Amino acid sequence: NNKLRHVEKDVLIPQIMRDRAKELCSDKVQAFTKCCQETGLLMVVKCRRENTALKDCLVGYYSDPSFYEECKAEYLKQREEYRATGIKKKRQKLTTNV
């Protein structure tokens, strides 16, 4: 049964999309974070370029229908495994050594 509830469409799948997009844009996340740490209170002004690059990367994924379908398929697979086993699987985080 692949019918999605409202909460799955509007909350759970977008959460997977956000997590995966952050992983896929991790170089831009790191650049923005580094800029913010180095500039402190002036980060709004000084880190505009890094912030724009990060937003563009994330929005590129969020607005890609095939990326949505990929994340939906991942969610349905997790849901199926959970229903079969009763064990909730934690999402694997990609770890990057800086």
mmCIF file with all atom_site columns, C-alpha atoms in Angstrom:
data_model
loop_
_atom_site.group_PDB
_atom_site.id
_atom_site.type_symbol
_atom_site.label_atom_id
_atom_site.label_alt_id
_atom_site.label_comp_id
_atom_site.label_asym_id
_atom_site.label_entity_id
_atom_site.label_seq_id
_atom_site.pdbx_PDB_ins_code
_atom_site.Cartn_x
_atom_site.Cartn_y
_atom_site.Cartn_z
_atom_site.occupancy
_atom_site.B_iso_or_equiv
_atom_site.pdbx_formal_charge
_atom_site.auth_seq_id
_atom_site.auth_comp_id
_atom_site.auth_asym_id
_atom_site.auth_atom_id
_atom_site.pdbx_PDB_model_num
ATOM 1  C CA . ASN A 1 1  ? 0.000  0.000  0.000  1.00 0.00 ? 1  ASN A CA 1
ATOM 2  C CA . ASN A 1 2  ? 1.833  3.096  -1.268 1.00 0.00 ? 2  ASN A CA 1
ATOM 3  C CA . LYS A 1 3  ? -0.840 5.632  -0.349 1.00 0.00 ? 3  LYS A CA 1
ATOM 4  C CA . LEU A 1 4  ? 0.672  8.499  1.629  1.00 0.00 ? 4  LEU A CA 1
ATOM 5  C CA . ARG A 1 5  ? -0.924 10.217 4.588  1.00 0.00 ? 5  ARG A CA 1
ATOM 6  C CA . HIS A 1 6  ? -0.877 14.025 4.841  1.00 0.00 ? 6  HIS A CA 1
ATOM 7  C CA . VAL A 1 7  ? 1.854  13.947 7.522  1.00 0.00 ? 7  VAL A CA 1
ATOM 8  C CA . GLU A 1 8  ? 4.021  11.696 5.356  1.00 0.00 ? 8  GLU A CA 1
ATOM 9  C CA . LYS A 1 9  ? 3.747  13.996 2.315  1.00 0.00 ? 9  LYS A CA 1
ATOM 10 C CA . ASP A 1 10 ? 4.105  17.268 4.201  1.00 0.00 ? 10 ASP A CA 1
ATOM 11 C CA . VAL A 1 11 ? 6.459  16.367 7.055  1.00 0.00 ? 11 VAL A CA 1
ATOM 12 C CA . LEU A 1 12 ? 8.262  13.034 6.823  1.00 0.00 ? 12 LEU A CA 1
ATOM 13 C CA . ILE A 1 13 ? 9.312  13.036 3.163  1.00 0.00 ? 13 ILE A CA 1
ATOM 14 C CA . PRO A 1 14 ? 10.378 16.728 3.245  1.00 0.00 ? 14 PRO A CA 1
ATOM 15 C CA . GLN A 1 15 ? 12.491 15.862 6.318  1.00 0.00 ? 15 GLN A CA 1
ATOM 16 C CA . ILE A 1 16 ? 14.323 13.174 4.305  1.00 0.00 ? 16 ILE A CA 1
ATOM 17 C CA . MET A 1 17 ? 14.729 15.698 1.479  1.00 0.00 ? 17 MET A CA 1
ATOM 18 C CA . ARG A 1 18 ? 16.239 18.278 3.864  1.00 0.00 ? 18 ARG A CA 1
ATOM 19 C CA . ASP A 1 19 ? 18.620 15.747 5.414  1.00 0.00 ? 19 ASP A CA 1
ATOM 20 C CA . ARG A 1 20 ? 19.770 14.398 2.053  1.00 0.00 ? 20 ARG A CA 1
ATOM 21 C CA . ALA A 1 21 ? 20.096 17.855 0.493  1.00 0.00 ? 21 ALA A CA 1
ATOM 22 C CA . LYS A 1 22 ? 22.263 18.968 3.448  1.00 0.00 ? 22 LYS A CA 1
ATOM 23 C CA . GLU A 1 23 ? 24.476 15.917 2.895  1.00 0.00 ? 23 GLU A CA 1
ATOM 24 C CA . LEU A 1 24 ? 24.689 16.578 -0.851 1.00 0.00 ? 24 LEU A CA 1
ATOM 25 C CA . CYS A 1 25 ? 25.450 20.285 -0.256 1.00 0.00 ? 25 CYS A CA 1
ATOM 26 C CA . SER A 1 26 ? 27.819 19.575 2.633  1.00 0.00 ? 26 SER A CA 1
ATOM 27 C CA . ASP A 1 27 ? 30.702 21.516 1.080  1.00 0.00 ? 27 ASP A CA 1
ATOM 28 C CA . LYS A 1 28 ? 28.524 24.638 0.991  1.00 0.00 ? 28 LYS A CA 1
ATOM 29 C CA . VAL A 1 29 ? 27.202 23.966 4.516  1.00 0.00 ? 29 VAL A CA 1
ATOM 30 C CA . GLN A 1 30 ? 30.804 23.771 5.736  1.00 0.00 ? 30 GLN A CA 1
ATOM 31 C CA . ALA A 1 31 ? 31.844 26.946 3.885  1.00 0.00 ? 31 ALA A CA 1
ATOM 32 C CA . PHE A 1 32 ? 28.909 28.906 5.365  1.00 0.00 ? 32 PHE A CA 1
ATOM 33 C CA . THR A 1 33 ? 29.521 27.520 8.869  1.00 0.00 ? 33 THR A CA 1
ATOM 34 C CA . LYS A 1 34 ? 33.236 28.347 8.660  1.00 0.00 ? 34 LYS A CA 1
ATOM 35 C CA . CYS A 1 35 ? 32.466 31.884 7.468  1.00 0.00 ? 35 CYS A CA 1
ATOM 36 C CA . CYS A 1 36 ? 30.004 32.422 10.325 1.00 0.00 ? 36 CYS A CA 1
ATOM 37 C CA . GLN A 1 37 ? 32.485 31.163 12.918 1.00 0.00 ? 37 GLN A CA 1
ATOM 38 C CA . GLU A 1 38 ? 35.179 33.474 11.582 1.00 0.00 ? 38 GLU A CA 1
ATOM 39 C CA . THR A 1 39 ? 33.075 36.651 11.287 1.00 0.00 ? 39 THR A CA 1
ATOM 40 C CA . GLY A 1 40 ? 30.783 36.536 14.318 1.00 0.00 ? 40 GLY A CA 1
ATOM 41 C CA . LEU A 1 41 ? 28.166 39.310 14.403 1.00 0.00 ? 41 LEU A CA 1
ATOM 42 C CA . LEU A 1 42 ? 28.915 40.561 10.879 1.00 0.00 ? 42 LEU A CA 1
ATOM 43 C CA . MET A 1 43 ? 28.054 37.191 9.334  1.00 0.00 ? 43 MET A CA 1
ATOM 44 C CA . VAL A 1 44 ? 24.821 38.515 7.749  1.00 0.00 ? 44 VAL A CA 1
ATOM 45 C CA . VAL A 1 45 ? 26.883 40.911 5.642  1.00 0.00 ? 45 VAL A CA 1
ATOM 46 C CA . LYS A 1 46 ? 30.160 39.064 5.235  1.00 0.00 ? 46 LYS A CA 1
ATOM 47 C CA . CYS A 1 47 ? 28.800 35.564 4.538  1.00 0.00 ? 47 CYS A CA 1
ATOM 48 C CA . ARG A 1 48 ? 26.185 36.586 1.979  1.00 0.00 ? 48 ARG A CA 1
ATOM 49 C CA . ARG A 1 49 ? 28.022 34.803 -0.865 1.00 0.00 ? 49 ARG A CA 1
ATOM 50 C CA . GLU A 1 50 ? 28.327 31.528 1.078  1.00 0.00 ? 50 GLU A CA 1
ATOM 51 C CA . ASN A 1 51 ? 24.707 31.795 2.240  1.00 0.00 ? 51 ASN A CA 1
ATOM 52 C CA . THR A 1 52 ? 23.471 32.335 -1.331 1.00 0.00 ? 52 THR A CA 1
ATOM 53 C CA . ALA A 1 53 ? 25.510 29.365 -2.609 1.00 0.00 ? 53 ALA A CA 1
ATOM 54 C CA . LEU A 1 54 ? 24.082 27.158 0.146  1.00 0.00 ? 54 LEU A CA 1
ATOM 55 C CA . LYS A 1 55 ? 20.486 28.294 -0.479 1.00 0.00 ? 55 LYS A CA 1
ATOM 56 C CA . ASP A 1 56 ? 20.855 27.798 -4.235 1.00 0.00 ? 56 ASP A CA 1
ATOM 57 C CA . CYS A 1 57 ? 22.179 24.283 -3.686 1.00 0.00 ? 57 CYS A CA 1
ATOM 58 C CA . LEU A 1 58 ? 19.404 23.306 -1.256 1.00 0.00 ? 58 LEU A CA 1
ATOM 59 C CA . VAL A 1 59 ? 16.580 24.889 -3.288 1.00 0.00 ? 59 VAL A CA 1
ATOM 60 C CA . GLY A 1 60 ? 17.915 23.143 -6.388 1.00 0.00 ? 60 GLY A CA 1
ATOM 61 C CA . TYR A 1 61 ? 17.276 19.809 -4.681 1.00 0.00 ? 61 TYR A CA 1
ATOM 62 C CA . TYR A 1 62 ? 13.981 20.821 -3.041 1.00 0.00 ? 62 TYR A CA 1
ATOM 63 C CA . SER A 1 63 ? 12.500 21.873 -6.385 1.00 0.00 ? 63 SER A CA 1
ATOM 64 C CA . ASP A 1 64 ? 13.700 18.801 -8.318 1.00 0.00 ? 64 ASP A CA 1
ATOM 65 C CA . PRO A 1 65 ? 10.752 16.397 -8.884 1.00 0.00 ? 65 PRO A CA 1
ATOM 66 C CA . SER A 1 66 ? 13.064 13.405 -9.424 1.00 0.00 ? 66 SER A CA 1
ATOM 67 C CA . PHE A 1 67 ? 14.805 14.129 -6.087 1.00 0.00 ? 67 PHE A CA 1
ATOM 68 C CA . TYR A 1 68 ? 11.372 14.186 -4.410 1.00 0.00 ? 68 TYR A CA 1
ATOM 69 C CA . GLU A 1 69 ? 10.527 10.816 -5.988 1.00 0.00 ? 69 GLU A CA 1
ATOM 70 C CA . GLU A 1 70 ? 13.873 9.403  -4.833 1.00 0.00 ? 70 GLU A CA 1
ATOM 71 C CA . CYS A 1 71 ? 13.241 10.539 -1.245 1.00 0.00 ? 71 CYS A CA 1
ATOM 72 C CA . LYS A 1 72 ? 9.650  9.280  -1.383 1.00 0.00 ? 72 LYS A CA 1
ATOM 73 C CA . ALA A 1 73 ? 10.910 5.849  -2.501 1.00 0.00 ? 73 ALA A CA 1
ATOM 74 C CA . GLU A 1 74 ? 13.438 5.874  0.360  1.00 0.00 ? 74 GLU A CA 1
ATOM 75 C CA . TYR A 1 75 ? 10.671 6.767  2.818  1.00 0.00 ? 75 TYR A CA 1
ATOM 76 C CA . LEU A 1 76 ? 8.350  4.017  1.510  1.00 0.00 ? 76 LEU A CA 1
ATOM 77 C CA . LYS A 1 77 ? 11.181 1.482  1.804  1.00 0.00 ? 77 LYS A CA 1
ATOM 78 C CA . GLN A 1 78 ? 11.805 2.537  5.425  1.00 0.00 ? 78 GLN A CA 1
ATOM 79 C CA . ARG A 1 79 ? 8.087  2.395  6.158  1.00 0.00 ? 79 ARG A CA 1
ATOM 80 C CA . GLU A 1 80 ? 7.831  -1.081 4.663  1.00 0.00 ? 80 GLU A CA 1
ATOM 81 C CA . GLU A 1 81 ? 10.808 -2.331 6.709  1.00 0.00 ? 81 GLU A CA 1
ATOM 82 C CA . TYR A 1 82 ? 9.325  -0.803 9.852  1.00 0.00 ? 82 TYR A CA 1
ATOM 83 C CA . ARG A 1 83 ? 5.938  -2.427 9.230  1.00 0.00 ? 83 ARG A CA 1
ATOM 84 C CA . ALA A 1 84 ? 7.611  -5.793 8.613  1.00 0.00 ? 84 ALA A CA 1
ATOM 85 C CA . THR A 1 85 ? 9.990  -5.713 11.583 1.00 0.00 ? 85 THR A CA 1
ATOM 86 C CA . GLY A 1 86 ? 8.631  -3.115 14.013 1.00 0.00 ? 86 GLY A CA 1
ATOM 87 C CA . ILE A 1 87 ? 12.153 -1.690 14.216 1.00 0.00 ? 87 ILE A CA 1
ATOM 88 C CA . LYS A 1 88 ? 12.570 1.967  13.333 1.00 0.00 ? 88 LYS A CA 1
ATOM 89 C CA . LYS A 1 89 ? 15.732 2.432  11.331 1.00 0.00 ? 89 LYS A CA 1
ATOM 90 C CA . LYS A 1 90 ? 17.857 5.486  12.024 1.00 0.00 ? 90 LYS A CA 1
ATOM 91 C CA . ARG A 1 91 ? 18.961 7.368  8.926  1.00 0.00 ? 91 ARG A CA 1
ATOM 92 C CA . GLN A 1 92 ? 22.641 6.957  8.192  1.00 0.00 ? 92 GLN A CA 1
ATOM 93 C CA . LYS A 1 93 ? 24.432 10.286 8.361  1.00 0.00 ? 93 LYS A CA 1
ATOM 94 C CA . LEU A 1 94 ? 27.324 10.781 5.994  1.00 0.00 ? 94 LEU A CA 1
ATOM 95 C CA . THR A 1 95 ? 30.313 11.682 8.100  1.00 0.00 ? 95 THR A CA 1
ATOM 96 C CA . THR A 1 96 ? 32.906 13.914 6.543  1.00 0.00 ? 96 THR A CA 1
ATOM 97 C CA . ASN A 1 97 ? 36.283 14.497 8.085  1.00 0.00 ? 97 ASN A CA 1
ATOM 98 C CA . VAL A 1 98 ? 37.278 18.132 7.803  1.00 0.00 ? 98 VAL A CA 1
#
